[in-house]
């Protein structure tokens, strides 16, 4: 087909001159069509003349073909330029050049004709396919662009939101504070804000005990509960782990206090996890812009400082003040040194005697932890127990104290001091699934009888139900280790404790003892506790005894065991041995 078009183009050049075609041009056209071995002809028609040049073609056949080609051309049948006459086929084409109509035809084999037809159809198909491809490309481009926008939007949300809770994240908070700083530069009621730092109490221990999926569910549930109490424009933000932020633009300090109370109440409800009712609670601290700081970047640090004070004082929530920062800086330092303190055995035990008030005999001692800090000196538990509990080291610390107590008990027995040592554990220590196995292993290692130690369980901070506590304690009781309930009467579950835990001793909290000789109500409570203890066949020990009058009142009520400054303050091992030398000792 291309060769025919080229030939037509060449012929067109030869006839382009409007004057009658000269002999040499006719000869040139003759040469063009005679180059092919097959029969061919050219018919040129224009206003002033018409002529036909043939090559191996019958004149009558030429006339017949010109007539047929003319009809086909006028009918627009140019897609199939093949004419069959008899047993022969002819390819044809028509071109117009400068007012001249040029008809060219040549004899061809059937295969050539078929190939020519196919080639022409393929060309048309190619054009159609090309435009379809263009349309598809444009459509696909539109789809890809739309999908890219969706992906970009998803990536933006992923960058600024927490995948677990769906809440905004720390990156979002940074942008939020930057936007606030740029749009609220003037002073006025609308240009103030409160920022709240929220940390879930005991979350790590619950997470370790019940698994990460349960911990995730706890975070999701609490995020829903906190979000439900917030009105716009307040926003809840998760910055990582169990730490959340509330951004409250336009809030005054007084409005901040009211919101802090609502957050505490929202978090202070039980959540069912793995068949148990879990309540981690929360500590909240908040700071105010611009009264506490006019630097938005330090606003979070101020809120964190207040939150750590709330944790330390177990007050639920606190508002920032300058003294918070001084205290928090020391807490941060101590928290960083905790691991080293246990490794270097800076955490030591002091001992406070338990006394039979009828005879003055020592019936045991309570091991109380102290931190012999290399630069700060001897620190009481007030300065570091909360740091331990909120740093996720509760289990490590519990095992450290148990081992330390057994080491002392073993050393004393070699000196014929058969005095049991009581160890304080919180319910969170009971989340350690191998605690009983660990205690049993240490008893064998130090060659101690189970009576050498006693477990004192604090009652006032129970985040897990009594059924779980009883289950965890059953293995310890099976070892022969005695159980005591510490600070009895300060929590809401004392009677349930007695009924379920089968304690050997209850220790009445010092708040009932401090004025027992003058407060009839407290005397009645102690008397009732003694009656209950008698029913459950357990001993009663009064904590915080400081005066002879209190001792006399306790004796009159039938309470025969006491502990407090009236007898001795907590003391180091050396002072305890000296105290024992001057006191009647009741061997166990």
Coordinates of C-alpha atoms in Angstrom, one line a residue:
X1 CA 0.0 0.0 0.0
X2 CA 2.8 2.4 0.8
X3 CA 4.5 1.6 -2.5
X4 CA 1.2 2.5 -4.4
X5 CA 0.9 5.8 -2.4
X6 CA 4.6 6.6 -3.2
X7 CA 4.0 5.9 -6.9
X8 CA 0.9 8.1 -6.9
X9 CA 2.9 10.8 -5.3
X10 CA 5.6 10.6 -7.9
X11 CA 3.1 10.6 -10.7
X12 CA 1.4 13.6 -9.1
X13 CA 4.6 15.5 -9.3
X14 CA 4.9 14.7 -13.0
X15 CA 1.4 16.0 -13.8
X16 CA 1.5 19.0 -11.4
X17 CA 2.3 21.4 -14.2
X18 CA -1.0 22.8 -15.5
X19 CA 0.2 23.0 -19.1
X20 CA -0.3 19.9 -21.3
X21 CA 2.0 17.1 -20.3
X22 CA 5.0 16.9 -22.5
X23 CA 6.3 13.7 -24.1
X24 CA 9.2 13.3 -21.7
X25 CA 6.8 13.4 -18.7
X26 CA 4.6 10.8 -20.2
X27 CA 7.7 8.7 -20.8
X28 CA 8.7 9.2 -17.1
X29 CA 5.3 8.0 -15.9
X30 CA 5.5 5.0 -18.3
X31 CA 8.8 4.1 -16.7
X32 CA 7.4 4.4 -13.2
X33 CA 4.6 1.9 -13.8
X34 CA 6.7 -0.4 -16.0
X35 CA 9.2 -1.0 -13.2
X36 CA 6.7 -3.6 -11.8
X37 CA 6.6 -6.9 -13.6
X38 CA 2.8 -7.0 -13.2
X39 CA 0.3 -5.4 -15.5
X40 CA -0.6 -1.8 -14.4
X41 CA -2.1 1.4 -15.7
X42 CA -2.5 5.1 -14.8
X43 CA -5.4 7.2 -15.8
X44 CA -5.0 10.9 -15.4
X45 CA -7.9 13.2 -15.8
X46 CA -8.1 17.0 -15.5
X47 CA -10.1 19.8 -17.0
X48 CA -7.9 20.4 -20.0
X49 CA -7.0 16.8 -20.8
X50 CA -7.3 13.1 -19.9
X51 CA -4.9 10.3 -20.8
X52 CA -4.2 6.7 -19.9
X53 CA -0.8 5.0 -19.7
X54 CA -0.8 1.2 -19.7
X55 CA 1.7 -1.5 -19.1
X56 CA 0.7 -5.0 -20.2
X57 CA -2.9 -4.0 -19.9
X58 CA -5.8 -4.5 -22.4
X59 CA -7.4 -1.2 -23.3
X60 CA -10.9 -2.5 -22.9
X61 CA -10.1 -3.9 -19.5
X62 CA -8.6 -0.5 -18.5
X63 CA -11.9 1.2 -19.4
X64 CA -13.9 -1.3 -17.5
X65 CA -11.6 -1.0 -14.4
X66 CA -11.6 2.9 -14.5
X67 CA -15.4 2.8 -14.5
X68 CA -15.5 0.4 -11.6
X69 CA -12.9 2.3 -9.7
X70 CA -14.8 5.5 -10.2
X71 CA -18.0 4.0 -8.8
X72 CA -16.2 2.5 -5.8
X73 CA -14.3 5.8 -5.1
X74 CA -17.5 7.8 -5.3
X75 CA -19.2 5.3 -3.0
X76 CA -16.4 5.7 -0.5
X77 CA -15.4 2.1 -0.6
X78 CA -11.8 2.9 -0.1
X79 CA -11.2 0.5 2.8
X80 CA -11.2 -2.5 0.5
X81 CA -9.3 -1.3 -2.7
X82 CA -9.4 -4.7 -4.5
X83 CA -11.4 -5.5 -7.6
X84 CA -11.8 -9.0 -8.9
X85 CA -12.6 -9.7 -12.5
X86 CA -12.7 -13.2 -13.6
X87 CA -9.8 -15.1 -12.1
X88 CA -7.7 -12.0 -11.5
X89 CA -7.5 -9.3 -8.8
X90 CA -6.5 -5.7 -9.1
X91 CA -5.3 -3.3 -6.4
X92 CA -6.3 0.3 -7.0
X93 CA -5.9 3.7 -5.5
X94 CA -7.0 7.2 -6.3
X95 CA -5.2 10.5 -5.6
X96 CA -5.8 14.2 -6.4
X97 CA -2.9 16.5 -7.3
X98 CA -3.4 20.1 -8.3
X99 CA -6.8 19.5 -9.9
X100 CA -5.8 16.2 -11.5
X101 CA -7.4 12.9 -10.5
X102 CA -5.0 10.1 -10.8
X103 CA -6.2 6.5 -10.9
X104 CA -3.7 3.8 -10.5
X105 CA -4.3 0.0 -10.7
X106 CA -2.2 -3.0 -11.0
X107 CA -2.7 -6.7 -11.3
X108 CA -2.0 -8.6 -8.1
X109 CA -2.1 -12.2 -6.7
X110 CA -5.0 -13.1 -4.4
X111 CA -2.5 -13.3 -1.5
X112 CA -1.2 -9.8 -2.2
X113 CA -4.7 -8.5 -2.3
X114 CA -5.5 -10.2 1.0
X115 CA -2.4 -8.8 2.6
X116 CA -3.2 -5.4 1.3
X117 CA -6.7 -5.5 2.7
X118 CA -5.4 -6.8 6.0
X119 CA -2.8 -4.1 6.1
X120 CA -5.3 -1.4 5.5
X121 CA -7.7 -2.8 8.1
X122 CA -4.8 -3.2 10.5
X123 CA -4.0 0.5 10.0
X124 CA -7.6 1.4 10.8
X125 CA -7.6 -0.9 13.8
X126 CA -4.3 0.6 14.9
X127 CA -5.8 4.1 14.8
X128 CA -8.9 2.9 16.8
X129 CA -6.7 1.0 19.3
X130 CA -4.5 4.1 19.7
X131 CA -7.5 6.3 20.6
X132 CA -8.8 3.6 22.9
X133 CA -5.4 3.5 24.5
X134 CA -5.4 7.3 24.9
X135 CA -8.9 7.2 26.5
X136 CA -7.8 4.3 28.8
X137 CA -4.7 6.2 29.7
X138 CA -6.6 9.3 30.6
X139 CA -9.2 7.3 32.6
X140 CA -6.5 5.3 34.3
X141 CA -4.6 8.6 35.0
X142 CA -7.7 10.0 36.6
X143 CA -8.2 6.9 38.7
X144 CA -4.5 6.8 39.8
X145 CA -4.7 10.5 40.7
X146 CA -7.8 9.9 42.8
X147 CA -6.2 6.9 44.4
X148 CA -3.0 8.8 45.0
X149 CA -5.0 11.5 46.8
X150 CA -6.7 8.8 48.9
X151 CA -3.3 7.3 49.8
X152 CA -1.8 10.7 50.6
X153 CA -4.8 11.4 52.8
X154 CA -4.4 8.0 54.5
X155 CA -0.6 8.6 55.0
X156 CA -1.3 12.0 56.4
X157 CA -3.7 10.6 58.9
X158 CA -1.3 7.8 59.7
X159 CA 1.4 10.4 60.4
X160 CA -0.9 12.4 62.7
X161 CA -3.1 9.8 64.4
X162 CA -2.6 6.8 66.6
X163 CA -3.3 3.5 64.8
X164 CA -4.7 1.7 67.9
X165 CA -7.2 4.3 69.3
X166 CA -7.6 6.5 66.3
X167 CA -6.7 9.5 68.4
X168 CA -4.4 12.3 67.3
X169 CA -0.7 11.6 68.2
X170 CA 2.3 13.7 69.4
X171 CA 3.0 15.0 65.9
X172 CA -0.5 16.3 65.7
X173 CA -0.1 17.9 69.1
X174 CA 3.1 19.7 68.0
X175 CA 1.3 21.1 65.0
X176 CA -1.7 22.1 67.1
X177 CA 0.4 24.0 69.6
X178 CA 2.3 25.7 66.7
X179 CA -1.0 26.8 65.2
X180 CA -2.3 28.1 68.5
X181 CA 0.9 30.1 69.0
X182 CA 0.6 31.7 65.6
X183 CA -3.1 32.6 66.0
X184 CA -3.3 33.6 69.7
X185 CA -0.6 36.2 70.2
X186 CA -2.8 38.8 72.0
X187 CA -3.8 38.6 75.6
X188 CA -7.4 37.9 76.5
X189 CA -9.8 35.2 77.8
X190 CA -9.8 33.5 74.4
X191 CA -6.0 33.3 74.3
X192 CA -5.6 31.0 77.3
X193 CA -5.5 27.2 77.4
X194 CA -5.0 24.2 79.7
X195 CA -2.9 21.2 78.8
X196 CA -3.5 17.9 80.7
X197 CA -1.0 15.1 81.1
X198 CA -2.8 11.7 81.9
X199 CA -1.0 8.6 82.9
X200 CA -2.7 5.3 83.7
X201 CA -1.7 3.8 87.0
X202 CA -0.5 0.2 87.1
X203 CA -1.1 -0.2 83.3
X204 CA 2.2 -2.0 82.7
X205 CA 1.6 -4.6 85.4
X206 CA -1.9 -5.3 84.0
X207 CA -0.5 -5.4 80.5
X208 CA 2.2 -7.9 81.5
X209 CA -0.2 -10.1 83.4
X210 CA -3.0 -10.3 80.9
X211 CA -1.2 -9.8 77.6
X212 CA -0.8 -7.0 75.1
X213 CA -4.2 -7.6 73.5
X214 CA -5.9 -7.0 76.8
X215 CA -3.7 -4.0 77.4
X216 CA -4.7 -2.6 74.0
X217 CA -8.4 -3.1 74.8
X218 CA -7.9 -1.3 78.1
X219 CA -6.4 1.7 76.2
X220 CA -9.2 1.7 73.7
X221 CA -11.9 1.6 76.3
X222 CA -10.4 4.3 78.4
X223 CA -9.8 6.5 75.3
X224 CA -13.6 6.2 74.5
X225 CA -14.5 7.0 78.1
X226 CA -12.3 10.1 78.3
X227 CA -13.4 11.3 74.8
X228 CA -17.0 11.0 75.9
X229 CA -16.6 13.7 78.6
X230 CA -14.9 16.2 76.3
X231 CA -16.7 19.0 74.5
X232 CA -15.3 20.8 71.5
X233 CA -12.8 22.4 71.1
X234 CA -11.1 20.1 73.6
X235 CA -9.1 17.2 72.1
X236 CA -7.8 13.9 73.5
X237 CA -4.4 12.9 72.2
X238 CA -2.4 9.8 72.7
X239 CA 1.4 10.4 72.8
X240 CA 2.5 6.9 73.5
X241 CA 2.0 3.9 75.8
X242 CA -0.5 4.7 78.5
X243 CA 0.1 8.4 78.3
X244 CA -2.6 10.8 77.0
X245 CA -2.9 14.6 76.6
X246 CA -6.0 16.8 76.7
X247 CA -5.7 20.1 74.9
X248 CA -8.3 22.5 76.2
X249 CA -8.1 25.9 74.4
X250 CA -9.9 28.8 76.1
X251 CA -9.9 27.1 79.5
X252 CA -9.1 28.9 82.8
X253 CA -7.4 27.3 85.7
X254 CA -10.7 26.8 87.5
X255 CA -12.2 25.2 84.4
X256 CA -9.1 23.0 84.2
X257 CA -9.7 21.8 87.8
X258 CA -13.3 20.8 87.0
X259 CA -12.2 18.9 83.9
X260 CA -9.4 17.1 85.8
X261 CA -12.0 15.8 88.3
X262 CA -14.1 14.5 85.4
X263 CA -11.2 12.7 83.9
X264 CA -10.3 11.0 87.2
X265 CA -13.9 9.8 87.6
X266 CA -14.0 8.5 84.0
X267 CA -10.9 6.4 84.6
X268 CA -11.8 5.3 88.1
X269 CA -14.3 2.6 87.0
X270 CA -13.7 -1.1 86.4
X271 CA -13.2 -2.6 83.0
X272 CA -13.8 -6.3 82.3
X273 CA -10.7 -8.0 81.0
X274 CA -10.2 -11.8 80.8
X275 CA -13.1 -12.4 83.1
X276 CA -11.7 -10.0 85.8
X277 CA -12.7 -6.5 86.8
X278 CA -9.7 -4.3 86.3
X279 CA -9.3 -0.8 87.4
X280 CA -5.9 0.9 86.8
X281 CA -7.1 4.4 87.7
X282 CA -5.2 7.5 86.4
X283 CA -3.0 10.4 87.5
X284 CA -3.7 13.7 86.0
X285 CA -1.6 16.9 86.0
X286 CA -2.4 20.1 84.1
X287 CA -0.8 23.5 83.4
X288 CA -2.2 26.7 82.2
X289 CA -1.2 29.1 79.4
X290 CA 0.0 31.8 80.0
X291 CA -0.2 32.0 83.8
X292 CA 2.1 29.0 84.4
X293 CA 4.3 29.5 81.3
X294 CA 4.0 31.7 78.2
X295 CA 6.1 29.2 76.3
X296 CA 3.8 26.6 74.7
X297 CA 6.7 24.2 74.3
X298 CA 7.2 24.0 78.0
X299 CA 3.5 23.7 78.7
X300 CA 3.7 19.9 78.4
X301 CA 6.7 19.7 80.7
X302 CA 4.8 21.6 83.3
X303 CA 1.8 19.3 83.0
X304 CA 4.0 16.3 83.3
X305 CA 5.5 17.7 86.5
X306 CA 2.1 18.2 88.0
X307 CA 1.1 14.6 86.9
X308 CA 4.1 13.1 88.6
X309 CA 3.2 14.9 91.8
X310 CA -0.3 13.5 91.6
X311 CA 1.2 10.0 91.2
X312 CA 3.5 10.5 94.2
X313 CA 0.8 11.8 96.5
X314 CA -1.9 9.5 95.1
X315 CA -4.1 12.6 94.9
X316 CA -5.6 11.8 91.5
X317 CA -4.9 15.2 90.0
X318 CA -2.7 18.2 90.5
X319 CA -2.3 21.6 89.0
X320 CA 1.2 22.8 88.3
X321 CA 3.3 25.0 90.6
X322 CA 6.9 25.9 90.7
X323 CA 7.7 23.5 93.6
X324 CA 6.4 20.6 91.4
X325 CA 9.3 21.1 89.0
X326 CA 11.9 21.0 91.7
X327 CA 10.5 17.7 93.1
X328 CA 10.0 16.2 89.7
X329 CA 13.6 16.8 88.7
X330 CA 14.7 14.7 91.6
X331 CA 12.1 12.0 90.8
X332 CA 13.4 11.9 87.2
X333 CA 17.0 11.4 88.6
X334 CA 15.9 8.7 91.0
X335 CA 13.9 6.9 88.4
X336 CA 16.9 6.7 86.1
X337 CA 19.0 5.3 89.0
X338 CA 16.6 2.5 90.1
X339 CA 18.1 -0.3 88.1
X340 CA 21.6 0.5 89.3
X341 CA 20.2 0.7 92.9
X342 CA 19.1 -2.9 92.8
X343 CA 22.2 -4.1 91.0
X344 CA 24.4 -2.5 93.6
X345 CA 22.1 -3.5 96.5
X346 CA 21.6 0.1 97.5
X347 CA 18.0 -0.9 98.4
X348 CA 18.2 -2.3 101.9
X349 CA 15.8 -3.5 104.7
X350 CA 15.2 -1.8 108.0
X351 CA 13.3 -3.7 110.6
X352 CA 10.5 -2.7 113.0
X353 CA 9.7 -5.2 115.8
X354 CA 6.3 -6.8 116.3
X355 CA 5.7 -7.2 120.1
X356 CA 3.4 -9.2 122.4
X357 CA 2.2 -6.3 124.5
X358 CA 1.5 -8.7 127.4
X359 CA 5.1 -9.7 127.8
X360 CA 7.2 -7.3 125.6
X361 CA 8.5 -10.3 123.6
X362 CA 9.4 -9.8 120.0
X363 CA 7.2 -12.1 117.8
X364 CA 8.6 -11.0 114.5
X365 CA 9.8 -8.0 112.5
X366 CA 8.5 -6.1 109.4
X367 CA 11.0 -5.6 106.7
X368 CA 10.7 -2.0 105.4
X369 CA 12.7 -0.9 102.4
X370 CA 15.1 2.0 102.4
X371 CA 17.4 3.4 99.7
X372 CA 20.9 4.1 100.8
X373 CA 21.5 6.6 98.1
X374 CA 25.2 7.5 97.5
X375 CA 24.6 11.2 97.4
X376 CA 21.2 11.8 98.9
X377 CA 21.7 9.6 101.9
X378 CA 19.0 7.3 103.4
X379 CA 15.7 7.7 101.6
X380 CA 12.4 6.5 102.9
X381 CA 9.9 4.6 100.7
X382 CA 7.9 7.9 100.2
X383 CA 10.6 9.1 97.8
X384 CA 10.9 6.0 95.6
X385 CA 8.1 3.4 96.0
X386 CA 5.8 5.2 93.6
X387 CA 8.7 5.6 91.1
X388 CA 9.1 1.8 91.2
X389 CA 5.4 1.1 90.8
X390 CA 5.1 3.4 87.8
X391 CA 8.3 2.4 86.1
X392 CA 7.2 -1.1 85.5
X393 CA 9.6 -2.6 88.0
X394 CA 7.1 -3.9 90.5
X395 CA 7.8 -7.6 89.9
X396 CA 11.6 -7.1 89.9
X397 CA 11.4 -5.0 93.1
X398 CA 9.1 -7.6 94.8
X399 CA 11.5 -10.4 94.1
X400 CA 14.5 -8.3 95.2
X401 CA 12.9 -7.7 98.6
X402 CA 11.9 -11.3 99.1
X403 CA 15.4 -12.5 98.4
X404 CA 16.9 -9.8 100.6
X405 CA 14.5 -10.8 103.5
X406 CA 15.4 -14.5 103.1
X407 CA 19.1 -13.7 103.1
X408 CA 18.7 -11.9 106.5
X409 CA 16.5 -14.7 107.9
X410 CA 19.1 -17.3 106.9
X411 CA 22.0 -15.2 108.5
X412 CA 20.0 -14.7 111.7
X413 CA 19.2 -18.4 112.1
X414 CA 22.9 -19.1 112.0
X415 CA 23.1 -16.8 115.1
X416 CA 20.1 -18.4 116.7
X417 CA 17.8 -15.5 115.9
X418 CA 14.7 -17.4 114.8
X419 CA 12.6 -14.3 114.1
X420 CA 10.2 -14.3 111.1
X421 CA 10.4 -11.4 108.7
X422 CA 7.2 -9.9 107.1
X423 CA 7.5 -8.7 103.5
X424 CA 5.1 -6.1 102.1
X425 CA 3.6 -7.0 98.7
X426 CA 0.9 -5.2 96.7
X427 CA -1.8 -7.0 94.7
X428 CA 0.2 -6.2 91.6
X429 CA 3.1 -8.5 92.8
X430 CA 0.5 -11.3 92.7
X431 CA 0.2 -10.8 89.0
X432 CA 3.6 -12.5 88.8
X433 CA 2.5 -16.0 87.7
X434 CA 5.7 -17.8 89.1
X435 CA 5.9 -15.9 92.4
X436 CA 5.0 -18.9 94.5
X437 CA 7.6 -21.0 92.6
X438 CA 10.2 -18.3 93.2
X439 CA 9.5 -18.2 97.0
X440 CA 9.6 -22.0 97.2
X441 CA 13.0 -22.0 95.3
X442 CA 14.5 -19.4 97.7
X443 CA 13.2 -21.3 100.8
X444 CA 15.1 -24.4 99.6
X445 CA 18.2 -22.3 98.6
X446 CA 18.5 -20.7 102.0
X447 CA 17.4 -23.8 103.9
X448 CA 14.5 -21.9 105.6
X449 CA 11.2 -23.2 107.0
X450 CA 8.1 -21.5 105.6
X451 CA 7.6 -19.8 109.0
X452 CA 10.7 -17.7 108.4
X453 CA 8.8 -15.2 106.3
X454 CA 5.3 -13.7 106.2
X455 CA 3.6 -12.0 103.3
X456 CA 1.8 -8.7 104.2
X457 CA -0.7 -7.8 101.5
X458 CA -1.7 -4.2 101.3
X459 CA -5.5 -3.7 101.0
X460 CA -5.9 -0.1 99.9
X461 CA -4.8 -0.4 96.3
X462 CA -6.6 -3.3 94.8
X463 CA -7.1 -3.1 91.0
X464 CA -8.0 -6.8 90.6
X465 CA -10.8 -8.7 92.3
X466 CA -10.5 -10.8 95.4
X467 CA -11.0 -14.1 93.5
X468 CA -7.8 -13.5 91.5
X469 CA -5.9 -12.5 94.7
X470 CA -7.1 -15.6 96.5
X471 CA -6.1 -17.7 93.5
X472 CA -2.6 -16.2 93.5
X473 CA -2.2 -16.6 97.2
X474 CA -3.4 -20.2 97.4
X475 CA 0.0 -21.5 96.1
X476 CA 1.9 -19.4 98.6
X477 CA -0.3 -20.6 101.4
X478 CA 0.3 -24.2 100.3
X479 CA 4.0 -23.6 100.9
X480 CA 3.2 -23.0 104.6
X481 CA 3.9 -19.2 104.4
X482 CA 1.6 -17.1 106.6
X483 CA -0.5 -14.3 105.1
X484 CA -1.3 -11.0 106.8
X485 CA -3.7 -8.2 105.7
X486 CA -1.9 -4.8 106.1
X487 CA -3.7 -1.5 106.7
X488 CA -6.9 -3.4 107.6
X489 CA -10.0 -1.1 107.5
X490 CA -8.8 1.5 105.0
X491 CA -10.2 -0.2 101.9
X492 CA -13.7 -1.2 100.9
X493 CA -13.2 -5.0 100.9
X494 CA -12.0 -5.9 104.4
X495 CA -14.8 -8.3 105.2
X496 CA -14.5 -9.9 101.8
X497 CA -10.7 -10.2 102.4
X498 CA -11.3 -12.1 105.7
X499 CA -13.8 -14.4 104.2
X500 CA -11.9 -15.2 101.1
X501 CA -8.2 -14.9 101.8
X502 CA -8.0 -16.9 105.0
X503 CA -5.4 -14.6 106.4
X504 CA -3.4 -15.6 109.5
X505 CA -3.1 -12.0 110.8
X506 CA -4.9 -8.7 110.3
X507 CA -3.1 -5.5 111.0
X508 CA -5.4 -2.7 112.1
X509 CA -4.4 0.6 110.4
X510 CA -2.8 3.2 112.6
X511 CA -5.6 5.7 111.7
X512 CA -7.8 3.7 114.1
X513 CA -5.1 3.5 116.8
X514 CA -3.9 7.1 117.0
X515 CA -6.9 8.2 119.1
X516 CA -8.2 4.9 120.3
X517 CA -8.0 5.9 124.0
X518 CA -10.3 8.9 123.3
X519 CA -12.4 8.0 120.2
X520 CA -15.3 5.7 121.1
X521 CA -16.0 5.1 117.4
X522 CA -12.5 3.8 116.7
X523 CA -12.6 1.7 119.8
X524 CA -15.8 0.1 118.6
X525 CA -14.2 -0.6 115.2
X526 CA -11.2 -2.2 116.8
X527 CA -13.4 -4.3 119.0
X528 CA -15.5 -5.4 116.0
X529 CA -12.3 -6.4 114.1
X530 CA -11.2 -8.5 117.1
X531 CA -14.5 -10.3 117.1
X532 CA -14.3 -10.9 113.4
X533 CA -10.7 -12.1 113.7
X534 CA -11.8 -14.5 116.5
X535 CA -14.5 -15.9 114.2
X536 CA -12.0 -16.4 111.3
X537 CA -9.3 -17.7 113.7
X538 CA -6.7 -15.1 113.0
X539 CA -4.5 -12.9 115.1
X540 CA -4.9 -9.1 115.3
X541 CA -2.0 -6.7 115.5
X542 CA -2.4 -2.9 116.0
X543 CA -0.2 -0.6 113.9
X544 CA 1.1 2.8 114.9
X545 CA 1.1 2.3 118.7
X546 CA 2.9 5.3 120.3
X547 CA 1.7 5.7 123.9
X548 CA 1.2 3.6 127.0
X549 CA -2.5 4.7 127.0
X550 CA -3.0 3.2 123.6
X551 CA -1.4 0.0 124.9
X552 CA -3.6 -0.2 127.9
X553 CA -6.7 0.4 125.8
X554 CA -5.7 -2.4 123.4
X555 CA -5.1 -4.8 126.2
X556 CA -8.6 -4.0 127.6
X557 CA -10.1 -4.8 124.3
X558 CA -8.2 -8.1 124.0
X559 CA -5.7 -7.0 121.3
X560 CA -2.3 -8.5 122.4
X561 CA 0.0 -7.7 119.5
X562 CA 1.3 -4.3 118.5
X563 CA 3.9 -2.5 116.4
X564 CA 4.9 1.2 116.5
X565 CA 7.2 3.9 117.8
X566 CA 6.2 3.1 121.4
X567 CA 8.3 0.0 121.1
X568 CA 10.8 0.8 118.4
X569 CA 11.2 2.7 115.1
X570 CA 12.4 0.9 112.0
X571 CA 16.1 0.3 112.4
X572 CA 19.0 -1.2 110.6
X573 CA 20.1 -4.8 111.2
X574 CA 22.9 -3.8 113.6
X575 CA 20.6 -1.8 115.8
X576 CA 18.0 -4.5 115.7
X577 CA 20.5 -7.0 117.1
X578 CA 21.3 -4.6 119.9
X579 CA 17.6 -4.1 120.6
X580 CA 17.1 -7.8 120.8
X581 CA 19.9 -8.3 123.3
X582 CA 18.0 -6.1 125.7
X583 CA 14.6 -7.5 125.1
X584 CA 13.0 -10.8 125.9
X585 CA 12.9 -12.8 122.6
X586 CA 10.2 -15.3 121.9
X587 CA 11.7 -17.9 119.6
X588 CA 9.5 -19.3 116.8

